[in-house]
Short mmCIF file of C-alpha atoms in Angstrom, two decimals:
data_model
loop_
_atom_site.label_atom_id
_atom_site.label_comp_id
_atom_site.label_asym_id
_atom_site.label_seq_id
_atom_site.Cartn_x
_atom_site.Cartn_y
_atom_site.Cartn_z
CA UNK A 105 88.91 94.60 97.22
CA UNK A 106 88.24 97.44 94.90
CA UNK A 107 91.67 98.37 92.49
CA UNK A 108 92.75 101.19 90.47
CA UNK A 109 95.05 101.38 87.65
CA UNK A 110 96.05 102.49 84.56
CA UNK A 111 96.29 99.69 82.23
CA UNK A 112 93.14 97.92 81.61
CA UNK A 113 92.04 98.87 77.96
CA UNK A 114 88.51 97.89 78.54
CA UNK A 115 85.55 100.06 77.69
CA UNK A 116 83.65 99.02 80.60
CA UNK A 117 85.68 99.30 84.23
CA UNK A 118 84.37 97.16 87.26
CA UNK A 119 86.93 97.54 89.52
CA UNK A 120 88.21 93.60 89.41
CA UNK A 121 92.18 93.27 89.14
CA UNK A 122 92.13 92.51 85.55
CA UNK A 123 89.25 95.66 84.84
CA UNK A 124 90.31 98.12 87.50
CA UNK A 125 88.83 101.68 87.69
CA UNK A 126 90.59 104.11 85.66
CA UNK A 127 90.43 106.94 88.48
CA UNK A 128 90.21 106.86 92.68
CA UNK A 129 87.30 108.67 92.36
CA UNK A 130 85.44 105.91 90.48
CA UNK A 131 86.43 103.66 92.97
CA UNK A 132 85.59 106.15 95.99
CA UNK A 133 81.95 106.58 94.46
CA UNK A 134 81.57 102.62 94.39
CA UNK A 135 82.16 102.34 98.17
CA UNK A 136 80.42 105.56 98.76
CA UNK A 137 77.05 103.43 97.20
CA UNK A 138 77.45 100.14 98.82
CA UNK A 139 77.61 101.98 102.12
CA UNK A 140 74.41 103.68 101.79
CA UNK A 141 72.61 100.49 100.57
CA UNK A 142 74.05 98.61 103.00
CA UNK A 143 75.36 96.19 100.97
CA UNK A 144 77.52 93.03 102.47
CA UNK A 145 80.24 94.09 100.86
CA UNK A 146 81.28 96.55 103.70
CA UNK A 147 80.67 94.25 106.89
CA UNK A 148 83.92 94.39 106.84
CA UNK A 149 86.91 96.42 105.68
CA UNK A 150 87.19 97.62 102.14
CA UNK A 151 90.46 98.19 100.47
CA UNK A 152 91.01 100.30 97.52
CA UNK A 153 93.83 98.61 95.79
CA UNK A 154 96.19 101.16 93.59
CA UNK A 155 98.25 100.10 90.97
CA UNK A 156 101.57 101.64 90.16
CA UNK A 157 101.20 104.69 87.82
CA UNK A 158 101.11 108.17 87.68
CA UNK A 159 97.04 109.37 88.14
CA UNK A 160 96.50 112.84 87.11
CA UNK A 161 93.45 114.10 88.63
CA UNK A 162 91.53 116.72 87.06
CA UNK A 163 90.01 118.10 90.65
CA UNK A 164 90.86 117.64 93.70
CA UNK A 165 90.32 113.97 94.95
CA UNK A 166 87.30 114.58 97.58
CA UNK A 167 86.32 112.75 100.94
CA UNK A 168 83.49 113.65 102.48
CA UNK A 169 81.43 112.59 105.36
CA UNK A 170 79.60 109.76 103.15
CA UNK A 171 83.48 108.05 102.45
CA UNK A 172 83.17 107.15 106.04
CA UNK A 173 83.71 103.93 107.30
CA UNK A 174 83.71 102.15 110.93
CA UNK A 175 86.06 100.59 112.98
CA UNK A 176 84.45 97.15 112.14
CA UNK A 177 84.51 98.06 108.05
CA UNK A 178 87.51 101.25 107.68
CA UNK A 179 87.84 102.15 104.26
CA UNK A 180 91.46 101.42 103.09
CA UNK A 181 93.23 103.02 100.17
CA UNK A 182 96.83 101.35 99.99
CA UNK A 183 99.10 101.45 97.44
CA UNK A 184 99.74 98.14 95.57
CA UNK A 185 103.16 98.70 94.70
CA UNK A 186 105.70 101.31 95.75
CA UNK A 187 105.07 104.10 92.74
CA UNK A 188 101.36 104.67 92.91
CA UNK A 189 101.37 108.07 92.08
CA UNK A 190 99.32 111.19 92.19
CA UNK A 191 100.26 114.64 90.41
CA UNK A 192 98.74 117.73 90.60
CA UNK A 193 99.71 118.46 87.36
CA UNK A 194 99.73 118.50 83.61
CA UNK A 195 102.21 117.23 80.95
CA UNK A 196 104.00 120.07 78.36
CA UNK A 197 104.97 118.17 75.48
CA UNK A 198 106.10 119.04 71.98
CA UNK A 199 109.82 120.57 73.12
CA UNK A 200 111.40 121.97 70.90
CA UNK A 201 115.34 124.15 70.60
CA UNK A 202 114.38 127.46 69.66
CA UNK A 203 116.88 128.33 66.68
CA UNK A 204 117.31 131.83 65.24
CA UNK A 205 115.87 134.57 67.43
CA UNK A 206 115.21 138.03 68.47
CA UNK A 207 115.33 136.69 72.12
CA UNK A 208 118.45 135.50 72.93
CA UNK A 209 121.93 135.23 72.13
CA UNK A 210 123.13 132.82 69.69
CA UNK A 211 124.92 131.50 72.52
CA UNK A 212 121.97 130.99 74.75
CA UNK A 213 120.08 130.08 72.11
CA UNK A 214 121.80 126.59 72.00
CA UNK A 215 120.58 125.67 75.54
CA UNK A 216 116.86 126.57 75.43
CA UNK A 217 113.93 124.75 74.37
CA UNK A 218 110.04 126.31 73.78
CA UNK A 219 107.30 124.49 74.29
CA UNK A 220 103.57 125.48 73.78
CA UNK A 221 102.07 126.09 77.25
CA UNK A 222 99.20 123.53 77.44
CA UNK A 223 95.37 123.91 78.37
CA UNK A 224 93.20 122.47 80.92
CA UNK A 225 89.19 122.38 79.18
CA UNK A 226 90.59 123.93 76.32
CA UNK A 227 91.17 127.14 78.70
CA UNK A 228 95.06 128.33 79.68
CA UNK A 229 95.85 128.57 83.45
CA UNK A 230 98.35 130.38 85.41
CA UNK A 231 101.50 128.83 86.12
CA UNK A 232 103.98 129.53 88.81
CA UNK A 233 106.41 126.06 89.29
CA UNK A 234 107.75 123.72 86.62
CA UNK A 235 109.65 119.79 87.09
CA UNK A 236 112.17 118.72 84.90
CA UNK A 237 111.93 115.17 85.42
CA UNK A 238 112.35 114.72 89.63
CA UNK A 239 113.91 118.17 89.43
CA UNK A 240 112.08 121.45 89.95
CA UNK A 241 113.21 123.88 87.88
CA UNK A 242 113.81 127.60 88.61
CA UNK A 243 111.73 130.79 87.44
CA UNK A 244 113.62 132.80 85.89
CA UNK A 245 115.19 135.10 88.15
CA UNK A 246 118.10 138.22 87.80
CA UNK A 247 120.53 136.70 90.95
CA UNK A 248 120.96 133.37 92.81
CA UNK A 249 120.72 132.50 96.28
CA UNK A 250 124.41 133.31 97.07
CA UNK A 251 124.54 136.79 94.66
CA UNK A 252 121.48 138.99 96.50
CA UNK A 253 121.90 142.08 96.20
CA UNK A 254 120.56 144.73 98.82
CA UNK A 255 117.97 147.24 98.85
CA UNK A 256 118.24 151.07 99.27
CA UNK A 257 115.27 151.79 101.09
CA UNK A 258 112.04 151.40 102.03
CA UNK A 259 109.03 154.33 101.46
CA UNK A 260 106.49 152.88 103.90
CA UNK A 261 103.89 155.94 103.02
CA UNK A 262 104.15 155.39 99.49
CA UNK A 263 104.71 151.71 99.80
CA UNK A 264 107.61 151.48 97.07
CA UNK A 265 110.88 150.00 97.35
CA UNK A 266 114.13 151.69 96.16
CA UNK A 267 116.60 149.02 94.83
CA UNK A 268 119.98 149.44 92.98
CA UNK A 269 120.24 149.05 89.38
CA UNK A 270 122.27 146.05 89.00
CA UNK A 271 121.04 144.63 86.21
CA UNK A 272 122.40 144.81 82.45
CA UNK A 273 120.03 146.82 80.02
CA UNK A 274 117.01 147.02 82.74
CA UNK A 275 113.14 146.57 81.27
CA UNK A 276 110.21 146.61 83.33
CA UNK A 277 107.68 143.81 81.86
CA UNK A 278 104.24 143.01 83.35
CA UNK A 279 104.40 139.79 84.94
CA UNK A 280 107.81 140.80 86.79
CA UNK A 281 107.52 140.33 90.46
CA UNK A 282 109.59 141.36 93.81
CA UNK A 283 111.46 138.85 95.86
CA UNK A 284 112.50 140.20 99.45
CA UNK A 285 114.25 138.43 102.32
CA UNK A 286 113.17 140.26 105.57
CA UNK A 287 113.66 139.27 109.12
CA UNK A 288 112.72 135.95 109.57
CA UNK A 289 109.96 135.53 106.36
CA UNK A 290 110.57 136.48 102.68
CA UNK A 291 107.64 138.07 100.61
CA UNK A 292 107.34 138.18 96.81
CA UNK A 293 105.67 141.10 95.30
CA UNK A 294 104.05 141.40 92.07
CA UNK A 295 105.60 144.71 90.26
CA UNK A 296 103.24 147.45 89.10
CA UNK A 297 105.79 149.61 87.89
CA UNK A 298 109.30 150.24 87.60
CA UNK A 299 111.14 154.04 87.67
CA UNK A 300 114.36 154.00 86.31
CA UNK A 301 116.88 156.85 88.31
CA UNK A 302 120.88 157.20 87.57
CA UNK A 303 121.68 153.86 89.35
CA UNK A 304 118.36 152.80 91.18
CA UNK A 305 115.00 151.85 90.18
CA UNK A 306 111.81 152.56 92.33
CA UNK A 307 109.40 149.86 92.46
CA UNK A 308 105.71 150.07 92.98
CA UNK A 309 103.49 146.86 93.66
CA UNK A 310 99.90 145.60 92.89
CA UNK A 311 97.48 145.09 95.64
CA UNK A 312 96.72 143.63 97.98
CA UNK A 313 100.17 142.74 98.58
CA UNK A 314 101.72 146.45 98.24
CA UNK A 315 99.25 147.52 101.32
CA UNK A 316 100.12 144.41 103.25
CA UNK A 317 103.63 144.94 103.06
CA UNK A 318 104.05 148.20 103.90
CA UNK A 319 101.67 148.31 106.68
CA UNK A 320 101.88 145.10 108.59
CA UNK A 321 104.48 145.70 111.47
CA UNK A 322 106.62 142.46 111.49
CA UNK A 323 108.58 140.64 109.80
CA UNK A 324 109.41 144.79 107.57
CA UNK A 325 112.60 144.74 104.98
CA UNK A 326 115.58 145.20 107.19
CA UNK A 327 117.35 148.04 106.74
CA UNK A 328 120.53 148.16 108.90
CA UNK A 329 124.17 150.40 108.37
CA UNK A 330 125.83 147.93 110.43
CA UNK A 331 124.30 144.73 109.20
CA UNK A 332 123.09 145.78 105.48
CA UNK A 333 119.73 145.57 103.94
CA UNK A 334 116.93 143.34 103.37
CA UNK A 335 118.43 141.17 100.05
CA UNK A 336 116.58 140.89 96.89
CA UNK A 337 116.14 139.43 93.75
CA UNK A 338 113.65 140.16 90.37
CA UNK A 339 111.80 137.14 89.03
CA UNK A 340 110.03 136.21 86.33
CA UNK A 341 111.05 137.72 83.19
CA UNK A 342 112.56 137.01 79.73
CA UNK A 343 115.61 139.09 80.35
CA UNK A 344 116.66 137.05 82.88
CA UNK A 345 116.37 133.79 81.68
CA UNK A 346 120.11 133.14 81.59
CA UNK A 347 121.18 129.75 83.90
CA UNK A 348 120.70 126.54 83.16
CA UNK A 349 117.30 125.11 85.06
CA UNK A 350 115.60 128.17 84.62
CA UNK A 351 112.48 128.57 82.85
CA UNK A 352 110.10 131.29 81.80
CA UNK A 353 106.40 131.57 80.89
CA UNK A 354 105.12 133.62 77.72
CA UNK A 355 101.59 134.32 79.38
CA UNK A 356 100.48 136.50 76.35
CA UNK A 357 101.90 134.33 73.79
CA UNK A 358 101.43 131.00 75.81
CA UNK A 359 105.02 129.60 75.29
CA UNK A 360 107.17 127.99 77.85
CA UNK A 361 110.72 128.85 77.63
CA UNK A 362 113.18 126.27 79.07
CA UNK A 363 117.23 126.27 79.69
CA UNK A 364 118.12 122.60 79.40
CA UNK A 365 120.52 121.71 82.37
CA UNK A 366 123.31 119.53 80.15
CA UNK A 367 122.46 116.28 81.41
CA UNK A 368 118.78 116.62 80.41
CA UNK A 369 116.88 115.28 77.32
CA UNK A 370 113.87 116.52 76.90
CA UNK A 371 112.54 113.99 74.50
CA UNK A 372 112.63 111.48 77.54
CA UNK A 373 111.93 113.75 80.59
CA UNK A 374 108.19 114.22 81.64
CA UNK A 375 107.76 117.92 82.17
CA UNK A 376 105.34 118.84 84.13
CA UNK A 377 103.26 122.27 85.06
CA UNK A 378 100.93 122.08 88.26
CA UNK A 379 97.74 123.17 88.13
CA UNK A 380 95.70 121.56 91.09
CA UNK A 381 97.02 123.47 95.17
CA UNK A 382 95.08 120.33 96.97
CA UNK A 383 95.30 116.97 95.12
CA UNK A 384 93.37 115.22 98.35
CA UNK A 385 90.80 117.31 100.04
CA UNK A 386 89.13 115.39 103.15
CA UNK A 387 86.19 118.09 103.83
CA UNK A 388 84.34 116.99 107.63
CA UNK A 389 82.83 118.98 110.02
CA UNK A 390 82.31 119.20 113.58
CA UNK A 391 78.37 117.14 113.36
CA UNK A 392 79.88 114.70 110.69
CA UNK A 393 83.30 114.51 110.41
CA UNK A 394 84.96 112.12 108.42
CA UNK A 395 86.16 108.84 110.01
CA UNK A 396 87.93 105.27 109.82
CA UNK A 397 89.77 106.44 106.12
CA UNK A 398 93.49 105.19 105.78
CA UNK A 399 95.46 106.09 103.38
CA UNK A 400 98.74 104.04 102.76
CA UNK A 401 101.64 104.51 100.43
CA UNK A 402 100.66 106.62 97.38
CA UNK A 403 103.02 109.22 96.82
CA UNK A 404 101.82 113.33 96.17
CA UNK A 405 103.55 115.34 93.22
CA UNK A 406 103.23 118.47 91.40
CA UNK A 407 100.81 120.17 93.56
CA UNK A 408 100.82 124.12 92.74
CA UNK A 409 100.86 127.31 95.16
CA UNK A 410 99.26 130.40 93.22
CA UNK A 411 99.05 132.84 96.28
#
């Protein structure tokens, strides 16, 4: 028995119950040894024992060929208790209500919070979802699910999007991207530019997602007299950071802008940013694939989806 946890204070970790290894990894790479010495440790089965906790990797957790076990020695990574944890993610601390402001009404202004967006190896990362506590909160987005509006049209050749001007004292910022419901899929756009016209605005896309939606044949934005058109929404922008649960990241300033839902308090919620898309990776292949592993019990948060 090999165990994992959070609380041992000691300098030196062996992996005992009272000394466990601070990280999986550690006690992966301990396993990963006595299995190519040979040791008599792994005649039989080896379990990797996790304590309750929440383990924030700072890679993906790999297993490779070498993690291998057999059928008479599997390698077994259970959770100990029923909230062994593992989050993609990083904490943003430091909240803070923003006061007095060119950014928001005084009336908004009571409801959100900045934060300083935080840094992985001293080095700032994109970030595309948020959690409030066991909530995920919202980018900051012009409509709601049940208030889409529609498009106008569709210029397939130029691959731009005509959509009605909806919104109250329109600005185009970099950063603002596209959300379409079409068919069967939806597709979200980043924004290259916006052309404000009497009541429309013609939108025009980055690549290589301006070419793929124009050009690939199915699911295309529906457009439809009898049915209506494809519905939309704009997302991710200061203006329309308006609703409680939304949020909104400052890329070139590196501040996180929050709307506190009312029964939130963000000096006790953990607020978390992803930053890892795979927190376990089990890499094989076809001449040595990886075998006998179990995994039992620990729970997955906060992974992130950049695409």
């Amino acid at each position: 028995e090999i165990y994992v946890g959070l609380q041992s204070q000691n300098a030196t970790r062996d992996g005992s119950l009272n000394s466990p290894f601070e990280t999986l990894e550690d006690a992966l790479r301990q396993v990963r040894e006595w299995r190519r010495l040979d040791d008599a440790k792994v005649k039989s089965a080896v379990y990797i024992l996790v304590k309750d906790g929440t383990y924030f990797p700072s890679q993906s957790i790999l297993i490779r060929p070498e993690d291998s076990g057999t059928k008479e020695s599997p390698t077994v990574i259970r959770a100990l208790g029923n909230n062994a944890v593992f989050s993609g993610g990083v904490k943003v601390n430091g909240w803070k209500k923003i006061g007095k402001n060119n950014l928001f009404s005084a009336e908004l202004s009571k409801n959100i919070y900045v934060a300083d967006a935080p840094t992985v190896g001293d080095k700032y990362f994109p970030i595309r979802q948020m959690w409030v506590g066991n909530n995920k909160a919202i980018r900051a987005e012009s409509h709601s699910d049940y208030t889409l509006p529609r498009i106008l049209n569709w210029n397939f050749e130029k691959q731009t999007a005509v959509i009605p001007n909806v919104f109250k004292n329109f600005e185009f910022k970099a950063g603002m991207e596209f959300f379409i419901h079409q068919w069967w899929a939806i597709a979200q756009l980043r924004i290259k530019n916006a052309i404000l016209e009497k009541d429309s605005i013609i939108l025009s896309f980055h690549d290589p997602e301006s070419k793929i939606q124009s050009e690939h044949p199915w699911p295309r934005p529906w457009i439809s007299k009898e049915t209506g058109n494809s519905a939309f929404r704009l997302v991710n922008a200061i203006q329309f950071l308006d609703t409680p649960g939304e949020w909104f990241h400052d890329e070139k300033n590196h501040k996180i802008y929050y709307y506190k839902r009312s029964y939130e308090n963000l000096d006790k919620e953990e607020v978390i940013v992803p930053i890892l898309e795979t927190i376990l990776d089990v890499k094989g292949t076809l001449e040595t694939p990886v075998s006998n592993i179990h995994v039992e019990g620990l729970q997955f948060k906060h992974s992130a989806w950049f695409r």
